[in-house]
């Protein structure tokens, strides 16, 4: 509870700044997943989120244009279990990314998705939400929606400079098929 209050206070102006005309579409979003998510531990090349954070930040440091930022969003259900502040702060210092990397907690995800240049995900459903908003997505794990036309297929290194836009028609057909086959009305 205290963390929620602390982040609400300390991040009260962050979303408005990130979504302002001067910064909108000038940063990538990496929505983190919960510490024990089987989608990470069983369906990705990572042993956990710290390893994924390291890989993404190293790739960003090596390949992203210097005028772009990276926003890592803590998963709301992981508040009581994980805090990646020290890891992210340390990597930002080590990789010379200070001022370009932001670790946020309780910002409104749909708003962030609309203003991000692209979304990096291990295999979160936030990737599906991103596609819904027409935001480019790069998937690092195994996700049902990771396919040519929907997500960036050329690897994380090229995503930072030329993120592939999702095909809206393909997304609409994919969503209709998932709803038809998997969802109960």
PDB file of N, CA and C in Angstrom, residues 91-141:
ATOM      1  N   UNK A  91      22.124  -0.457 -14.298  1.00  0.00           N
ATOM      2  CA  UNK A  91      22.357  -0.675 -15.730  1.00  0.00           C
ATOM      3  C   UNK A  91      22.373   0.641 -16.497  1.00  0.00           C
ATOM      4  N   UNK A  92      21.477   1.550 -16.125  1.00  0.00           N
ATOM      5  CA  UNK A  92      21.447   2.856 -16.803  1.00  0.00           C
ATOM      6  C   UNK A  92      22.784   3.573 -16.613  1.00  0.00           C
ATOM      7  N   UNK A  93      23.340   3.485 -15.421  1.00  0.00           N
ATOM      8  CA  UNK A  93      24.646   4.104 -15.149  1.00  0.00           C
ATOM      9  C   UNK A  93      25.747   3.395 -15.954  1.00  0.00           C
ATOM     10  N   UNK A  94      25.755   2.084 -15.874  1.00  0.00           N
ATOM     11  CA  UNK A  94      26.778   1.268 -16.534  1.00  0.00           C
ATOM     12  C   UNK A  94      26.746   1.429 -18.059  1.00  0.00           C
ATOM     13  N   UNK A  95      25.552   1.545 -18.628  1.00  0.00           N
ATOM     14  CA  UNK A  95      25.391   1.606 -20.084  1.00  0.00           C
ATOM     15  C   UNK A  95      25.306   3.035 -20.614  1.00  0.00           C
ATOM     16  N   UNK A  96      25.511   4.001 -19.742  1.00  0.00           N
ATOM     17  CA  UNK A  96      25.447   5.420 -20.109  1.00  0.00           C
ATOM     18  C   UNK A  96      24.066   5.792 -20.670  1.00  0.00           C
ATOM     19  N   UNK A  97      23.030   5.338 -19.972  1.00  0.00           N
ATOM     20  CA  UNK A  97      21.646   5.598 -20.382  1.00  0.00           C
ATOM     21  C   UNK A  97      20.907   6.502 -19.400  1.00  0.00           C
ATOM     22  N   UNK A  98      21.620   7.083 -18.453  1.00  0.00           N
ATOM     23  CA  UNK A  98      20.944   7.930 -17.475  1.00  0.00           C
ATOM     24  C   UNK A  98      20.238   9.079 -18.185  1.00  0.00           C
ATOM     25  N   UNK A  99      18.989   9.314 -17.780  1.00  0.00           N
ATOM     26  CA  UNK A  99      18.175  10.348 -18.410  1.00  0.00           C
ATOM     27  C   UNK A  99      17.374   9.834 -19.596  1.00  0.00           C
ATOM     28  N   UNK A 100      17.728   8.659 -20.110  1.00  0.00           N
ATOM     29  CA  UNK A 100      16.999   8.071 -21.247  1.00  0.00           C
ATOM     30  C   UNK A 100      16.113   6.905 -20.826  1.00  0.00           C
ATOM     31  N   UNK A 101      16.331   6.385 -19.626  1.00  0.00           N
ATOM     32  CA  UNK A 101      15.585   5.222 -19.143  1.00  0.00           C
ATOM     33  C   UNK A 101      14.748   5.647 -17.948  1.00  0.00           C
ATOM     34  N   UNK A 102      13.469   5.246 -17.964  1.00  0.00           N
ATOM     35  CA  UNK A 102      12.543   5.599 -16.886  1.00  0.00           C
ATOM     36  C   UNK A 102      11.829   4.336 -16.415  1.00  0.00           C
ATOM     37  N   UNK A 103      11.792   4.144 -15.111  1.00  0.00           N
ATOM     38  CA  UNK A 103      11.108   3.011 -14.495  1.00  0.00           C
ATOM     39  C   UNK A 103       9.852   3.555 -13.831  1.00  0.00           C
ATOM     40  N   UNK A 104       8.677   3.121 -14.321  1.00  0.00           N
ATOM     41  CA  UNK A 104       7.412   3.647 -13.818  1.00  0.00           C
ATOM     42  C   UNK A 104       6.559   2.507 -13.274  1.00  0.00           C
ATOM     43  N   UNK A 105       5.531   2.883 -12.526  1.00  0.00           N
ATOM     44  CA  UNK A 105       4.737   1.866 -11.843  1.00  0.00           C
ATOM     45  C   UNK A 105       3.248   1.931 -12.143  1.00  0.00           C
ATOM     46  N   UNK A 106       2.596   3.006 -11.807  1.00  0.00           N
ATOM     47  CA  UNK A 106       1.135   3.029 -11.860  1.00  0.00           C
ATOM     48  C   UNK A 106       0.578   3.949 -12.939  1.00  0.00           C
ATOM     49  N   UNK A 107       1.279   4.078 -14.043  1.00  0.00           N
ATOM     50  CA  UNK A 107       0.765   4.898 -15.135  1.00  0.00           C
ATOM     51  C   UNK A 107      -0.246   4.094 -15.936  1.00  0.00           C
ATOM     52  N   UNK A 108      -1.161   4.782 -16.592  1.00  0.00           N
ATOM     53  CA  UNK A 108      -2.247   4.165 -17.338  1.00  0.00           C
ATOM     54  C   UNK A 108      -1.707   3.508 -18.615  1.00  0.00           C
ATOM     55  N   UNK A 109      -1.732   2.179 -18.657  1.00  0.00           N
ATOM     56  CA  UNK A 109      -1.127   1.438 -19.763  1.00  0.00           C
ATOM     57  C   UNK A 109      -1.707   1.798 -21.137  1.00  0.00           C
ATOM     58  N   UNK A 110      -3.025   1.844 -21.326  1.00  0.00           N
ATOM     59  CA  UNK A 110      -3.539   2.183 -22.655  1.00  0.00           C
ATOM     60  C   UNK A 110      -3.046   3.548 -23.158  1.00  0.00           C
ATOM     61  N   UNK A 111      -2.934   4.512 -22.268  1.00  0.00           N
ATOM     62  CA  UNK A 111      -2.419   5.830 -22.671  1.00  0.00           C
ATOM     63  C   UNK A 111      -0.961   5.718 -23.085  1.00  0.00           C
ATOM     64  N   UNK A 112      -0.176   4.981 -22.325  1.00  0.00           N
ATOM     65  CA  UNK A 112       1.226   4.787 -22.689  1.00  0.00           C
ATOM     66  C   UNK A 112       1.352   4.101 -24.049  1.00  0.00           C
ATOM     67  N   UNK A 113       0.524   3.102 -24.290  1.00  0.00           N
ATOM     68  CA  UNK A 113       0.581   2.367 -25.561  1.00  0.00           C
ATOM     69  C   UNK A 113       0.306   3.278 -26.754  1.00  0.00           C
ATOM     70  N   UNK A 114      -0.585   4.225 -26.577  1.00  0.00           N
ATOM     71  CA  UNK A 114      -0.921   5.152 -27.668  1.00  0.00           C
ATOM     72  C   UNK A 114       0.219   6.119 -27.978  1.00  0.00           C
ATOM     73  N   UNK A 115       1.091   6.376 -27.008  1.00  0.00           N
ATOM     74  CA  UNK A 115       2.146   7.373 -27.179  1.00  0.00           C
ATOM     75  C   UNK A 115       3.542   6.782 -27.352  1.00  0.00           C
ATOM     76  N   UNK A 116       3.655   5.453 -27.222  1.00  0.00           N
ATOM     77  CA  UNK A 116       4.956   4.806 -27.375  1.00  0.00           C
ATOM     78  C   UNK A 116       5.303   4.679 -28.858  1.00  0.00           C
ATOM     79  N   UNK A 117       6.583   4.741 -29.159  1.00  0.00           N
ATOM     80  CA  UNK A 117       7.077   4.523 -30.527  1.00  0.00           C
ATOM     81  C   UNK A 117       6.957   3.040 -30.881  1.00  0.00           C
ATOM     82  N   UNK A 118       7.095   2.203 -29.861  1.00  0.00           N
ATOM     83  CA  UNK A 118       6.992   0.762 -30.021  1.00  0.00           C
ATOM     84  C   UNK A 118       6.980   0.107 -28.655  1.00  0.00           C
ATOM     85  N   UNK A 119       6.590  -1.155 -28.612  1.00  0.00           N
ATOM     86  CA  UNK A 119       6.500  -1.905 -27.363  1.00  0.00           C
ATOM     87  C   UNK A 119       7.332  -3.174 -27.484  1.00  0.00           C
ATOM     88  N   UNK A 120       8.204  -3.379 -26.507  1.00  0.00           N
ATOM     89  CA  UNK A 120       8.981  -4.610 -26.391  1.00  0.00           C
ATOM     90  C   UNK A 120       8.325  -5.428 -25.299  1.00  0.00           C
ATOM     91  N   UNK A 121       8.094  -6.696 -25.572  1.00  0.00           N
ATOM     92  CA  UNK A 121       7.490  -7.556 -24.564  1.00  0.00           C
ATOM     93  C   UNK A 121       8.114  -8.939 -24.627  1.00  0.00           C
ATOM     94  N   UNK A 122       8.138  -9.608 -23.489  1.00  0.00           N
ATOM     95  CA  UNK A 122       8.574 -11.000 -23.514  1.00  0.00           C
ATOM     96  C   UNK A 122       7.479 -11.791 -24.220  1.00  0.00           C
ATOM     97  N   UNK A 123       6.289 -11.741 -23.705  1.00  0.00           N
ATOM     98  CA  UNK A 123       5.118 -12.325 -24.370  1.00  0.00           C
ATOM     99  C   UNK A 123       3.833 -11.958 -23.634  1.00  0.00           C
ATOM    100  N   UNK A 124       3.784 -10.778 -23.135  1.00  0.00           N
ATOM    101  CA  UNK A 124       2.654 -10.282 -22.357  1.00  0.00           C
ATOM    102  C   UNK A 124       1.438  -9.986 -23.229  1.00  0.00           C
ATOM    103  N   UNK A 125       0.267 -10.041 -22.604  1.00  0.00           N
ATOM    104  CA  UNK A 125      -0.945  -9.620 -23.311  1.00  0.00           C
ATOM    105  C   UNK A 125      -0.918  -8.120 -23.590  1.00  0.00           C
ATOM    106  N   UNK A 126      -0.008  -7.389 -22.960  1.00  0.00           N
ATOM    107  CA  UNK A 126       0.169  -5.975 -23.299  1.00  0.00           C
ATOM    108  C   UNK A 126       0.580  -5.837 -24.766  1.00  0.00           C
ATOM    109  N   UNK A 127       1.216  -6.861 -25.318  1.00  0.00           N
ATOM    110  CA  UNK A 127       1.539  -6.859 -26.742  1.00  0.00           C
ATOM    111  C   UNK A 127       0.278  -6.846 -27.597  1.00  0.00           C
ATOM    112  N   UNK A 128      -0.724  -7.613 -27.186  1.00  0.00           N
ATOM    113  CA  UNK A 128      -2.016  -7.608 -27.898  1.00  0.00           C
ATOM    114  C   UNK A 128      -2.677  -6.239 -27.784  1.00  0.00           C
ATOM    115  N   UNK A 129      -2.627  -5.641 -26.599  1.00  0.00           N
ATOM    116  CA  UNK A 129      -3.190  -4.301 -26.422  1.00  0.00           C
ATOM    117  C   UNK A 129      -2.465  -3.299 -27.325  1.00  0.00           C
ATOM    118  N   UNK A 130      -1.170  -3.445 -27.445  1.00  0.00           N
ATOM    119  CA  UNK A 130      -0.386  -2.564 -28.307  1.00  0.00           C
ATOM    120  C   UNK A 130      -0.856  -2.666 -29.748  1.00  0.00           C
ATOM    121  N   UNK A 131      -1.052  -3.885 -30.212  1.00  0.00           N
ATOM    122  CA  UNK A 131      -1.528  -4.092 -31.581  1.00  0.00           C
ATOM    123  C   UNK A 131      -2.894  -3.444 -31.770  1.00  0.00           C
ATOM    124  N   UNK A 132      -3.738  -3.544 -30.753  1.00  0.00           N
ATOM    125  CA  UNK A 132      -5.060  -2.918 -30.812  1.00  0.00           C
ATOM    126  C   UNK A 132      -4.937  -1.411 -31.046  1.00  0.00           C
ATOM    127  N   UNK A 133      -3.914  -0.801 -30.455  1.00  0.00           N
ATOM    128  CA  UNK A 133      -3.697   0.647 -30.605  1.00  0.00           C
ATOM    129  C   UNK A 133      -2.849   0.990 -31.827  1.00  0.00           C
ATOM    130  N   UNK A 134      -2.442  -0.035 -32.584  1.00  0.00           N
ATOM    131  CA  UNK A 134      -1.636   0.204 -33.783  1.00  0.00           C
ATOM    132  C   UNK A 134      -0.175   0.499 -33.492  1.00  0.00           C
ATOM    133  N   UNK A 135       0.284   0.163 -32.294  1.00  0.00           N
ATOM    134  CA  UNK A 135       1.663   0.411 -31.899  1.00  0.00           C
ATOM    135  C   UNK A 135       2.534  -0.791 -32.270  1.00  0.00           C
ATOM    136  N   UNK A 136       3.677  -0.578 -32.914  1.00  0.00           N
ATOM    137  CA  UNK A 136       4.573  -1.681 -33.263  1.00  0.00           C
ATOM    138  C   UNK A 136       5.015  -2.473 -32.036  1.00  0.00           C
ATOM    139  N   UNK A 137       5.180  -3.788 -32.213  1.00  0.00           N
ATOM    140  CA  UNK A 137       5.523  -4.690 -31.114  1.00  0.00           C
ATOM    141  C   UNK A 137       6.678  -5.600 -31.521  1.00  0.00           C
ATOM    142  N   UNK A 138       7.614  -5.785 -30.606  1.00  0.00           N
ATOM    143  CA  UNK A 138       8.681  -6.772 -30.768  1.00  0.00           C
ATOM    144  C   UNK A 138       8.552  -7.763 -29.621  1.00  0.00           C
ATOM    145  N   UNK A 139       8.355  -9.029 -29.941  1.00  0.00           N
ATOM    146  CA  UNK A 139       8.161 -10.085 -28.950  1.00  0.00           C
ATOM    147  C   UNK A 139       9.471 -10.846 -28.767  1.00  0.00           C
ATOM    148  N   UNK A 140       9.876 -11.051 -27.516  1.00  0.00           N
ATOM    149  CA  UNK A 140      11.129 -11.742 -27.220  1.00  0.00           C
ATOM    150  C   UNK A 140      10.931 -13.194 -26.812  1.00  0.00           C
ATOM    151  N   UNK A 141       9.711 -13.601 -26.519  1.00  0.00           N
ATOM    152  CA  UNK A 141       9.417 -14.972 -26.120  1.00  0.00           C
ATOM    153  C   UNK A 141       8.507 -15.620 -27.147  1.00  0.00           C
TER     154      UNK A 141
END
